[in-house]
Amino acid sequence: MSPKVSKEHLKQRRAKILEAARAVFIEHGYERATMKHVMDAAGVSRGGLYQYFSNKEELYEAILEERLSSEYANIQNVLNMSEGSYWKLLLKSIFGDDMEPNDEMDEMAPSNLEFFITGRLDERRRKYGQERYQLGIKVYQDVIRAGQESGEFSSKYSSDILARSIVAFIDGLALEYAILPNEDVKLKEQSNMFIEYLRMALGVEG
Amino acid sequence: MSPKVSKEHLKQRRAKILEAARAVFIEHGYERATMKHVMDAAGVSRGGLYQYFSNKEELYEAILEERLSSEYANIQNVLNMSEGSYWKLLLKSIFGDDMEPNDEMDEMAPSNLEFFITGRLDERRRKYGQERYQLGIKVYQDVIRAGQESGEFSSKYSSDILARSIVAFIDGLALEYAILPNEDVKLKEQSNMFIEYLRMALGVEG
DNA sequence: TTGAAAAACGACACTAGTGTCGTTATAATG
DNA sequence: CATTATAACGACACTAGTGTCGTTTTTCAA
């Protein structure tokens, strides 16, 4: 009637697995990665791994959830310390704190695309993907709507369609990043152009 | 020393397999589809199928090539019977002959995304994907560059970046189409907004 | 009509990966 | 230090799918 190892230990081991899994998914992508890869990378036995995650799907979603919560905390932060400018807020929510596009891309982005696309025909996973996608839209939509209500943004276009365009743009970039050799990808330039587009659509001064 | 079946027969059989395979890929996606699915759908035995395509990759690429050539013929057509307006030409090359966005999407689009993304880590397939992607960019780039040189389009943005944006936009839509339930997808509205964006970027009058 | 080339067939052997389960090692507790 | 719950292990059985290959069938030409 007593736990045989500390909660702390369990947590650490889990974290170790997740970290190793992340590296594996970056290297092999979602579909090609195997539980064996993860075992080896984490230095854990088959049985040991399955104690924590009972299949690859679960493992991947655990990684996604981790990111999600930290990202969310970040966005919440941004939303709260509002600087009074929704435009700045929007840029932050798209490009992060620097508010500037750079030439880096989340290394997991290609695997994420892979995960969601290959999962589209499985009922449970499709549902999960839809929720995440809608959530992604919602983040931007909330900022845009607030900006429109405050009068800072033009209401010419619906916040929904605008938010979708942002998501589509980001996904399109991720795809390009996944397929083209790195030196051929021009994230920064494309992002800058997209910003001008948003400026136009939202009626924000240059 | 004589062929035992007519060329015509071989062609038809091949076509039959391709057609069945197309349906299979639409239903199951690329990764989950199996050669068995195709055999059943085409009413052909295992050995029979492998006589024509020695693996799934080859089969899928054959489908892609077919489309590619017919699409290319179409674009060539459009390019030749030039109506003097590069803007119209651009719209045609994006949305097809109607020049109008509609709510339909190529049913193969999700599988195509899947094929290219999951193939990104295999050397041969990555190369293939890159070529196709670059080709996709080139189509739009050619029209834009021509329009810019003729003075019809503004040269504010490089034709390369603009063309990439178009591809990214289309891919983003395809992804949305793949993931969201159909009734939630708003292809038309998003496309219309995108057109306005292009108008701005190219300096084309409404 | 017959013979031969090859198209079509389907059983088979093989592989890569999964998840389970009985066993062993370990760490907290009394 | 002994006890014991359970974390960790790794061999194993199982599965889904692939590509091959010897056999059968078909088609065309002589």
Short mmCIF file of C-alpha atoms (C1' of nucleotides) in Angstrom, two decimals:
data_model
loop_
_atom_site.label_atom_id
_atom_site.label_comp_id
_atom_site.label_asym_id
_atom_site.label_seq_id
_atom_site.Cartn_x
_atom_site.Cartn_y
_atom_site.Cartn_z
CA MET A 1 0.00 0.00 0.00
CA SER A 2 2.57 2.47 -0.93
CA PRO A 3 3.86 3.90 -4.17
CA LYS A 4 7.09 2.22 -5.08
CA VAL A 5 8.65 5.11 -6.93
CA SER A 6 8.18 8.80 -6.47
CA LYS A 7 5.81 10.81 -8.63
CA GLU A 8 8.80 12.87 -9.52
CA HIS A 9 10.60 9.92 -11.00
CA LEU A 10 7.62 8.98 -13.12
CA LYS A 11 7.34 12.51 -14.37
CA GLN A 12 10.97 12.66 -15.33
CA ARG A 13 10.89 9.38 -17.13
CA ARG A 14 7.83 10.42 -19.04
CA ALA A 15 9.48 13.69 -19.96
CA LYS A 16 12.58 11.87 -21.11
CA ILE A 17 10.50 9.68 -23.38
CA LEU A 18 8.64 12.66 -24.78
CA GLU A 19 11.83 14.50 -25.52
CA ALA A 20 13.35 11.51 -27.27
CA ALA A 21 10.12 10.95 -29.19
CA ARG A 22 10.15 14.53 -30.36
CA ALA A 23 13.61 14.09 -31.81
CA VAL A 24 12.54 10.86 -33.46
CA PHE A 25 9.49 12.43 -35.06
CA ILE A 26 11.56 15.31 -36.35
CA GLU A 27 14.05 12.92 -37.88
CA HIS A 28 11.68 10.29 -39.29
CA GLY A 29 8.35 12.03 -39.55
CA TYR A 30 5.20 10.63 -38.02
CA GLU A 31 4.38 7.69 -40.26
CA ARG A 32 7.86 6.27 -40.59
CA ALA A 33 8.79 6.65 -36.97
CA THR A 34 8.37 3.45 -34.97
CA MET A 35 8.06 2.72 -31.31
CA LYS A 36 11.41 0.99 -31.65
CA HIS A 37 12.99 4.26 -32.71
CA VAL A 38 11.62 5.91 -29.63
CA MET A 39 12.75 3.11 -27.32
CA ASP A 40 16.28 3.36 -28.62
CA ALA A 41 16.37 7.13 -28.53
CA ALA A 42 15.02 7.22 -24.99
CA GLY A 43 17.09 4.30 -23.77
CA VAL A 44 13.99 2.50 -22.60
CA SER A 45 12.74 -1.02 -23.18
CA ARG A 46 9.66 -1.94 -25.15
CA GLY A 47 7.68 -2.74 -22.02
CA GLY A 48 8.96 0.38 -20.36
CA LEU A 49 7.76 2.59 -23.19
CA TYR A 50 4.34 0.97 -23.37
CA GLN A 51 3.90 1.59 -19.68
CA TYR A 52 3.68 5.27 -20.47
CA PHE A 53 2.18 5.39 -23.92
CA SER A 54 0.16 2.58 -25.32
CA ASN A 55 0.71 3.49 -28.96
CA LYS A 56 2.30 5.98 -31.32
CA GLU A 57 -0.82 8.08 -31.67
CA GLU A 58 -1.07 8.63 -27.97
CA LEU A 59 2.60 9.50 -27.83
CA TYR A 60 2.30 12.05 -30.59
CA GLU A 61 -0.76 13.66 -29.13
CA ALA A 62 1.02 13.95 -25.80
CA ILE A 63 3.72 15.96 -27.55
CA LEU A 64 1.12 18.13 -29.20
CA GLU A 65 -0.68 18.75 -25.93
CA GLU A 66 2.51 19.81 -24.24
CA ARG A 67 3.19 22.41 -26.90
CA LEU A 68 -0.40 23.46 -26.95
CA SER A 69 -0.52 24.28 -23.28
CA SER A 70 2.73 26.21 -23.32
CA GLU A 71 1.67 28.10 -26.42
CA TYR A 72 -1.63 28.87 -24.90
CA ALA A 73 -0.06 30.21 -21.75
CA ASN A 74 2.03 32.42 -23.98
CA ILE A 75 -0.90 33.75 -25.96
CA GLN A 76 -2.85 34.37 -22.81
CA ASN A 77 0.08 36.34 -21.55
CA VAL A 78 0.14 38.41 -24.66
CA LEU A 79 -3.56 38.99 -24.56
CA ASN A 80 -3.44 40.22 -21.01
CA MET A 81 -0.54 42.60 -21.19
CA SER A 82 -2.39 44.19 -24.07
CA GLU A 83 -0.56 47.19 -25.35
CA GLY A 84 -3.68 48.73 -26.65
CA SER A 85 -2.83 47.83 -30.22
CA TYR A 86 -4.65 44.86 -31.67
CA TRP A 87 -2.43 44.96 -34.68
CA LYS A 88 0.61 44.34 -32.54
CA LEU A 89 -1.30 41.66 -30.74
CA LEU A 90 -2.11 39.96 -33.99
CA LEU A 91 1.48 40.04 -35.15
CA LYS A 92 2.57 38.56 -31.85
CA SER A 93 0.07 35.78 -32.07
CA ILE A 94 1.28 34.93 -35.55
CA PHE A 95 5.04 35.40 -35.27
CA GLY A 96 5.67 35.23 -31.57
CA ASP A 97 7.07 37.88 -29.30
CA ASP A 98 9.42 39.45 -31.80
CA MET A 99 6.39 40.29 -33.96
CA GLU A 100 8.70 39.75 -36.88
CA PRO A 101 8.79 36.94 -39.36
CA ASN A 102 12.08 35.10 -39.43
CA ASP A 103 13.46 32.27 -41.44
CA GLU A 104 12.93 29.65 -38.81
CA MET A 105 10.11 27.20 -38.67
CA ASP A 106 8.97 24.85 -35.97
CA GLU A 107 10.84 21.66 -36.72
CA MET A 108 7.78 19.65 -35.85
CA ALA A 109 5.64 21.44 -38.42
CA PRO A 110 6.10 18.88 -41.19
CA SER A 111 5.32 15.99 -38.88
CA ASN A 112 2.31 17.84 -37.61
CA LEU A 113 0.96 18.25 -41.11
CA GLU A 114 1.66 14.59 -41.67
CA PHE A 115 -0.11 13.60 -38.49
CA PHE A 116 -3.24 15.53 -39.25
CA ILE A 117 -3.46 14.64 -42.90
CA THR A 118 -2.86 10.95 -42.50
CA GLY A 119 -5.29 10.91 -39.60
CA ARG A 120 -8.12 12.48 -41.53
CA LEU A 121 -9.75 9.17 -42.38
CA ASP A 122 -9.82 7.83 -38.87
CA GLU A 123 -12.85 8.97 -36.96
CA ARG A 124 -11.20 9.68 -33.66
CA ARG A 125 -8.22 11.38 -35.17
CA ARG A 126 -10.26 13.42 -37.57
CA LYS A 127 -12.26 14.78 -34.70
CA TYR A 128 -9.10 15.62 -32.84
CA GLY A 129 -7.64 17.32 -35.89
CA GLN A 130 -10.77 19.35 -36.45
CA GLU A 131 -10.77 20.59 -32.90
CA ARG A 132 -7.17 21.63 -33.11
CA TYR A 133 -7.73 23.31 -36.46
CA GLN A 134 -10.77 25.22 -35.26
CA LEU A 135 -8.85 26.24 -32.19
CA GLY A 136 -6.06 27.53 -34.37
CA ILE A 137 -8.56 29.63 -36.26
CA LYS A 138 -10.20 30.86 -33.11
CA VAL A 139 -7.02 32.33 -31.67
CA TYR A 140 -6.66 34.71 -34.58
CA GLN A 141 -10.34 35.28 -34.94
CA ASP A 142 -10.65 36.50 -31.38
CA VAL A 143 -7.94 39.08 -31.86
CA ILE A 144 -9.34 40.24 -35.17
CA ARG A 145 -12.86 40.49 -33.87
CA ALA A 146 -11.74 42.47 -30.87
CA GLY A 147 -9.78 44.77 -33.15
CA GLN A 148 -12.78 45.24 -35.38
CA GLU A 149 -15.08 45.98 -32.47
CA SER A 150 -12.66 48.52 -31.13
CA GLY A 151 -12.60 50.19 -34.51
CA GLU A 152 -8.89 49.68 -34.98
CA PHE A 153 -9.54 47.19 -37.78
CA SER A 154 -11.79 47.58 -40.77
CA SER A 155 -14.79 45.27 -40.78
CA LYS A 156 -14.74 44.86 -44.50
CA TYR A 157 -13.97 41.15 -44.17
CA SER A 158 -15.33 38.75 -41.63
CA SER A 159 -13.00 37.82 -38.82
CA ASP A 160 -13.68 34.17 -39.57
CA ILE A 161 -12.47 34.30 -43.15
CA LEU A 162 -9.50 36.42 -42.23
CA ALA A 163 -8.50 34.02 -39.49
CA ARG A 164 -8.79 31.10 -41.88
CA SER A 165 -6.56 32.87 -44.33
CA ILE A 166 -3.94 33.26 -41.69
CA VAL A 167 -4.07 29.59 -40.84
CA ALA A 168 -4.02 28.62 -44.51
CA PHE A 169 -1.03 30.86 -45.06
CA ILE A 170 0.90 29.35 -42.18
CA ASP A 171 0.08 25.82 -43.27
CA GLY A 172 1.09 26.62 -46.80
CA LEU A 173 4.44 27.83 -45.56
CA ALA A 174 4.87 24.75 -43.42
CA LEU A 175 4.23 22.59 -46.44
CA GLU A 176 6.77 24.48 -48.48
CA TYR A 177 9.22 24.08 -45.62
CA ALA A 178 8.51 20.37 -45.52
CA ILE A 179 9.04 19.76 -49.20
CA LEU A 180 11.60 22.20 -50.52
CA PRO A 181 15.29 22.14 -49.60
CA ASN A 182 15.84 24.63 -46.82
CA GLU A 183 17.85 27.09 -48.84
CA ASP A 184 14.97 27.42 -51.27
CA VAL A 185 12.41 28.41 -48.69
CA LYS A 186 11.71 32.09 -48.32
CA LEU A 187 9.68 32.29 -45.17
CA LYS A 188 10.64 35.82 -44.36
CA GLU A 189 9.82 37.38 -47.69
CA GLN A 190 6.56 35.56 -48.00
CA SER A 191 5.61 36.51 -44.48
CA ASN A 192 6.36 40.14 -45.09
CA MET A 193 4.15 40.16 -48.09
CA PHE A 194 1.43 38.45 -46.14
CA ILE A 195 1.65 41.15 -43.50
CA GLU A 196 1.01 43.78 -46.13
CA TYR A 197 -1.96 41.79 -47.19
CA LEU A 198 -3.34 41.75 -43.68
CA ARG A 199 -2.71 45.46 -43.39
CA MET A 200 -4.80 46.00 -46.44
CA ALA A 201 -7.57 43.68 -45.38
CA LEU A 202 -7.74 45.18 -41.91
CA GLY A 203 -7.23 48.78 -42.97
CA VAL A 204 -4.13 49.21 -40.85
CA GLU A 205 -1.74 52.04 -41.68
CA GLY A 206 1.75 51.12 -42.84
CA MET B 1 7.34 -13.63 -82.58
CA SER B 2 4.22 -11.70 -82.30
CA PRO B 3 2.63 -9.74 -79.52
CA LYS B 4 0.05 -11.85 -77.82
CA VAL B 5 -2.35 -9.10 -76.97
CA SER B 6 -2.99 -5.86 -78.71
CA LYS B 7 -1.47 -2.62 -77.47
CA GLU B 8 -4.98 -1.40 -77.19
CA HIS B 9 -5.90 -4.05 -74.70
CA LEU B 10 -2.89 -3.30 -72.54
CA LYS B 11 -3.71 0.36 -72.58
CA GLN B 12 -7.28 -0.24 -71.56
CA ARG B 13 -6.32 -2.54 -68.76
CA ARG B 14 -3.82 -0.06 -67.48
CA ALA B 15 -6.39 2.68 -67.65
CA LYS B 16 -8.88 0.55 -65.78
CA ILE B 17 -6.38 -0.04 -63.01
CA LEU B 18 -5.55 3.64 -62.81
CA GLU B 19 -9.17 4.61 -62.58
CA ALA B 20 -9.82 2.09 -59.84
CA ALA B 21 -6.70 3.19 -58.02
CA ARG B 22 -7.82 6.77 -58.15
CA ALA B 23 -11.07 5.87 -56.45
CA VAL B 24 -9.20 3.84 -53.86
CA PHE B 25 -6.83 6.69 -53.05
CA ILE B 26 -9.71 9.11 -52.72
CA GLU B 27 -11.46 6.77 -50.32
CA HIS B 28 -8.51 5.58 -48.24
CA GLY B 29 -5.85 8.19 -48.76
CA TYR B 30 -2.36 7.34 -49.88
CA GLU B 31 -0.84 5.72 -46.82
CA ARG B 32 -3.76 3.54 -45.85
CA ALA B 33 -4.57 2.38 -49.33
CA THR B 34 -3.14 -1.04 -50.12
CA MET B 35 -2.44 -2.85 -53.32
CA LYS B 36 -5.16 -5.26 -52.24
CA HIS B 37 -7.68 -2.44 -52.27
CA VAL B 38 -6.68 -1.60 -55.79
CA MET B 39 -6.82 -5.23 -56.95
CA ASP B 40 -10.34 -5.59 -55.63
CA ALA B 41 -11.50 -2.27 -57.00
CA ALA B 42 -10.05 -3.00 -60.42
CA GLY B 43 -11.12 -6.63 -60.47
CA VAL B 44 -7.59 -7.75 -61.11
CA SER B 45 -5.40 -10.32 -59.43
CA ARG B 46 -2.30 -9.58 -57.43
CA GLY B 47 0.00 -10.78 -60.18
CA GLY B 48 -2.03 -8.92 -62.74
CA LEU B 49 -1.68 -5.65 -60.92
CA TYR B 50 2.03 -6.06 -60.36
CA GLN B 51 2.49 -6.63 -64.04
CA TYR B 52 1.56 -3.00 -64.60
CA PHE B 53 2.79 -1.27 -61.46
CA SER B 54 5.45 -2.72 -59.30
CA ASN B 55 4.48 -0.83 -56.18
CA LYS B 56 2.13 1.74 -54.72
CA GLU B 57 4.48 4.64 -55.28
CA GLU B 58 4.74 3.93 -58.96
CA LEU B 59 0.99 3.60 -59.19
CA TYR B 60 0.38 6.91 -57.49
CA GLU B 61 2.93 8.73 -59.58
CA ALA B 62 1.30 7.35 -62.69
CA ILE B 63 -1.94 8.96 -61.61
CA LEU B 64 -0.17 12.22 -60.94
CA GLU B 65 1.53 12.16 -64.30
CA GLU B 66 -1.73 11.61 -66.08
CA ARG B 67 -3.27 14.65 -64.46
CA LEU B 68 -0.14 16.64 -64.98
CA SER B 69 -0.09 16.16 -68.69
CA SER B 70 -3.77 16.95 -69.13
CA GLU B 71 -3.45 20.02 -66.92
CA TYR B 72 -0.45 21.14 -68.81
CA ALA B 73 -2.19 20.80 -72.11
CA ASN B 74 -4.96 22.93 -70.67
CA ILE B 75 -2.64 25.64 -69.45
CA GLN B 76 -0.81 25.67 -72.74
CA ASN B 77 -4.12 26.14 -74.40
CA VAL B 78 -4.94 29.05 -72.20
CA LEU B 79 -1.55 30.61 -72.72
CA ASN B 80 -1.88 30.43 -76.45
CA MET B 81 -5.35 31.79 -76.94
CA SER B 82 -4.19 34.72 -74.87
CA GLU B 83 -6.90 37.32 -74.58
CA GLY B 84 -4.41 40.04 -74.05
CA SER B 85 -5.15 40.22 -70.36
CA TYR B 86 -2.62 38.60 -68.09
CA TRP B 87 -4.94 39.08 -65.18
CA LYS B 88 -7.55 36.88 -66.82
CA LEU B 89 -4.83 34.44 -67.67
CA LEU B 90 -3.73 34.30 -64.08
CA LEU B 91 -7.24 33.70 -62.84
CA LYS B 92 -7.68 30.93 -65.36
CA SER B 93 -4.50 29.25 -64.35
CA ILE B 94 -5.59 29.33 -60.73
CA PHE B 95 -9.28 28.56 -60.95
CA GLY B 96 -9.64 26.94 -64.33
CA ASP B 97 -11.61 28.12 -67.28
CA ASP B 98 -14.47 29.69 -65.34
CA MET B 99 -11.95 32.08 -63.78
CA GLU B 100 -14.15 31.92 -60.74
CA PRO B 101 -13.54 30.24 -57.46
CA ASN B 102 -16.13 27.68 -56.58
CA ASP B 103 -16.73 25.42 -53.64
CA GLU B 104 -15.32 22.34 -55.25
CA MET B 105 -11.92 20.93 -54.67
CA ASP B 106 -10.00 18.25 -56.47
CA GLU B 107 -10.88 15.10 -54.58
CA MET B 108 -7.33 13.90 -54.87
CA ALA B 109 -5.95 17.00 -53.19
CA PRO B 110 -5.79 15.52 -49.68
CA SER B 111 -4.09 12.38 -50.91
CA ASN B 112 -1.67 14.48 -52.89
CA LEU B 113 -0.69 16.43 -49.81
CA GLU B 114 -0.32 13.16 -47.99
CA PHE B 115 1.81 11.69 -50.73
CA PHE B 116 4.20 14.60 -50.84
CA ILE B 117 4.48 15.11 -47.12
CA THR B 118 5.02 11.49 -46.21
CA GLY B 119 7.50 11.17 -49.03
CA ARG B 120 9.64 14.08 -47.94
CA LEU B 121 12.14 11.86 -46.09
CA ASP B 122 12.77 9.48 -48.92
CA GLU B 123 15.43 10.73 -51.27
CA ARG B 124 13.81 9.75 -54.51
CA ARG B 125 10.39 10.93 -53.52
CA ARG B 126 11.64 14.17 -52.07
CA LYS B 127 13.30 14.97 -55.35
CA TYR B 128 10.12 14.19 -57.20
CA GLY B 129 8.07 16.32 -54.84
CA GLN B 130 10.44 19.23 -55.18
CA GLU B 131 10.28 19.13 -58.91
CA ARG B 132 6.51 19.10 -58.91
CA TYR B 133 6.37 21.88 -56.38
CA GLN B 134 8.76 24.06 -58.30
CA LEU B 135 6.81 23.36 -61.43
CA GLY B 136 3.64 24.46 -59.68
CA ILE B 137 5.31 27.72 -58.76
CA LYS B 138 6.70 28.21 -62.22
CA VAL B 139 3.30 28.10 -63.90
CA TYR B 140 2.11 31.13 -61.97
CA GLN B 141 5.44 32.83 -62.02
CA ASP B 142 5.56 32.79 -65.80
CA VAL B 143 2.20 34.46 -66.09
CA ILE B 144 3.03 37.04 -63.45
CA ARG B 145 6.39 37.86 -64.95
CA ALA B 146 4.90 38.25 -68.36
CA GLY B 147 2.23 40.52 -66.93
CA GLN B 148 4.83 42.58 -65.16
CA GLU B 149 6.97 42.92 -68.23
CA SER B 150 3.99 44.01 -70.25
CA GLY B 151 3.26 46.66 -67.66
CA GLU B 152 -0.16 45.28 -66.85
CA PHE B 153 1.04 44.21 -63.40
CA SER B 154 2.91 46.22 -60.84
CA SER B 155 6.46 45.05 -60.20
CA LYS B 156 6.32 45.94 -56.55
CA TYR B 157 6.68 42.30 -55.55
CA SER B 158 8.84 39.68 -57.19
CA SER B 159 7.03 37.21 -59.39
CA ASP B 160 8.70 34.40 -57.47
CA ILE B 161 7.33 35.41 -54.10
CA LEU B 162 3.91 36.10 -55.52
CA ALA B 163 3.81 32.73 -57.23
CA ARG B 164 4.81 31.04 -54.00
CA SER B 165 2.03 32.80 -52.19
CA ILE B 166 -0.45 31.46 -54.67
CA VAL B 167 0.81 27.93 -54.21
CA ALA B 168 0.84 28.32 -50.44
CA PHE B 169 -2.71 29.64 -50.53
CA ILE B 170 -3.94 26.73 -52.61
CA ASP B 171 -2.18 24.20 -50.43
CA GLY B 172 -3.57 25.81 -47.33
CA LEU B 173 -7.06 25.49 -48.74
CA ALA B 174 -6.43 21.87 -49.66
CA LEU B 175 -5.36 21.16 -46.12
CA GLU B 176 -8.46 22.81 -44.73
CA TYR B 177 -10.52 20.77 -47.13
CA ALA B 178 -8.76 17.61 -45.99
CA ILE B 179 -9.28 18.19 -42.30
CA LEU B 180 -12.51 20.07 -41.77
CA PRO B 181 -15.96 18.63 -42.42
CA ASN B 182 -17.05 19.75 -45.86
CA GLU B 183 -19.80 22.04 -44.72
CA ASP B 184 -17.28 24.02 -42.69
CA VAL B 185 -15.00 24.77 -45.59
CA LYS B 186 -15.39 28.12 -47.24
CA LEU B 187 -13.36 27.83 -50.35
CA LYS B 188 -15.25 30.43 -52.27
CA GLU B 189 -15.10 33.18 -49.72
CA GLN B 190 -11.45 32.62 -48.99
CA SER B 191 -10.66 32.55 -52.67
CA ASN B 192 -12.46 35.79 -53.29
CA MET B 193 -10.50 37.47 -50.59
CA PHE B 194 -7.32 36.08 -52.01
CA ILE B 195 -8.18 37.51 -55.39
CA GLU B 196 -8.53 40.93 -53.88
CA TYR B 197 -5.15 40.46 -52.35
CA LEU B 198 -3.61 39.60 -55.69
CA ARG B 199 -5.30 42.62 -57.21
CA MET B 200 -3.62 44.77 -54.67
CA ALA B 201 -0.23 43.12 -54.99
CA LEU B 202 -0.31 43.31 -58.77
CA GLY B 203 -1.92 46.71 -58.97
CA VAL B 204 -4.89 45.49 -60.98
CA GLU B 205 -8.02 47.58 -61.05
CA GLY B 206 -11.17 46.13 -59.48
"C1'" DT C 1 -6.54 -25.61 -85.49
"C1'" DT C 2 -2.62 -25.43 -83.25
"C1'" DG C 3 1.46 -23.64 -81.03
"C1'" DA C 4 3.84 -20.26 -78.52
"C1'" DA C 5 4.37 -15.87 -76.27
"C1'" DA C 6 3.07 -13.54 -72.58
"C1'" DA C 7 -0.84 -11.88 -69.64
"C1'" DA C 8 -3.25 -13.08 -65.68
"C1'" DC C 9 -3.58 -15.64 -61.68
"C1'" DG C 10 -3.16 -16.65 -56.59
"C1'" DA C 11 -0.56 -19.27 -53.15
"C1'" DC C 12 3.41 -18.43 -50.67
"C1'" DA C 13 7.31 -16.86 -48.21
"C1'" DC C 14 8.93 -12.96 -46.08
"C1'" DT C 15 9.18 -8.62 -43.41
"C1'" DA C 16 8.49 -4.91 -40.29
"C1'" DG C 17 6.16 -3.58 -36.84
"C1'" DT C 18 2.84 -4.01 -32.91
"C1'" DG C 19 1.15 -4.95 -28.25
"C1'" DT C 20 1.24 -8.49 -24.52
"C1'" DC C 21 2.79 -10.97 -20.69
"C1'" DG C 22 5.48 -13.60 -17.52
"C1'" DT C 23 9.80 -12.49 -15.28
"C1'" DT C 24 13.24 -9.65 -12.99
"C1'" DA C 25 14.99 -5.56 -10.72
"C1'" DT C 26 14.25 -1.72 -7.81
"C1'" DA C 27 12.96 1.54 -4.36
"C1'" DA C 28 10.03 3.08 -0.58
"C1'" DT C 29 8.27 1.64 3.84
"C1'" DG C 30 7.62 -0.59 8.26
"C1'" DC D 1 16.80 -5.58 6.72
"C1'" DA D 2 12.82 -7.66 4.89
"C1'" DT D 3 8.82 -6.97 2.48
"C1'" DT D 4 6.16 -5.92 -1.35
"C1'" DA D 5 4.16 -3.07 -4.90
"C1'" DT D 6 5.21 -1.97 -9.21
"C1'" DA D 7 8.42 -0.16 -12.77
"C1'" DA D 8 11.16 -1.96 -16.23
"C1'" DC D 9 12.43 -5.55 -19.12
"C1'" DG D 10 12.61 -8.35 -23.52
"C1'" DA D 11 11.05 -12.59 -25.74
"C1'" DC D 12 7.13 -13.82 -28.16
"C1'" DA D 13 3.08 -14.38 -30.81
"C1'" DC D 14 0.52 -12.08 -34.06
"C1'" DT D 15 -0.84 -9.18 -38.05
"C1'" DA D 16 -1.08 -6.67 -42.25
"C1'" DG D 17 0.92 -6.02 -46.09
"C1'" DT D 18 4.44 -6.80 -49.78
"C1'" DG D 19 6.57 -8.76 -53.93
"C1'" DT D 20 7.70 -13.23 -56.23
"C1'" DC D 21 7.14 -17.17 -58.90
"C1'" DG D 22 5.48 -21.38 -60.84
"C1'" DT D 23 1.08 -22.41 -63.08
"C1'" DT D 24 -2.91 -21.61 -65.94
"C1'" DT D 25 -5.29 -19.11 -69.37
"C1'" DT D 26 -5.74 -16.29 -73.21
"C1'" DT D 27 -4.85 -14.32 -77.62
"C1'" DC D 28 -2.98 -13.91 -81.95
"C1'" DA D 29 -0.48 -15.62 -86.13
"C1'" DA D 30 0.80 -19.22 -88.95
#
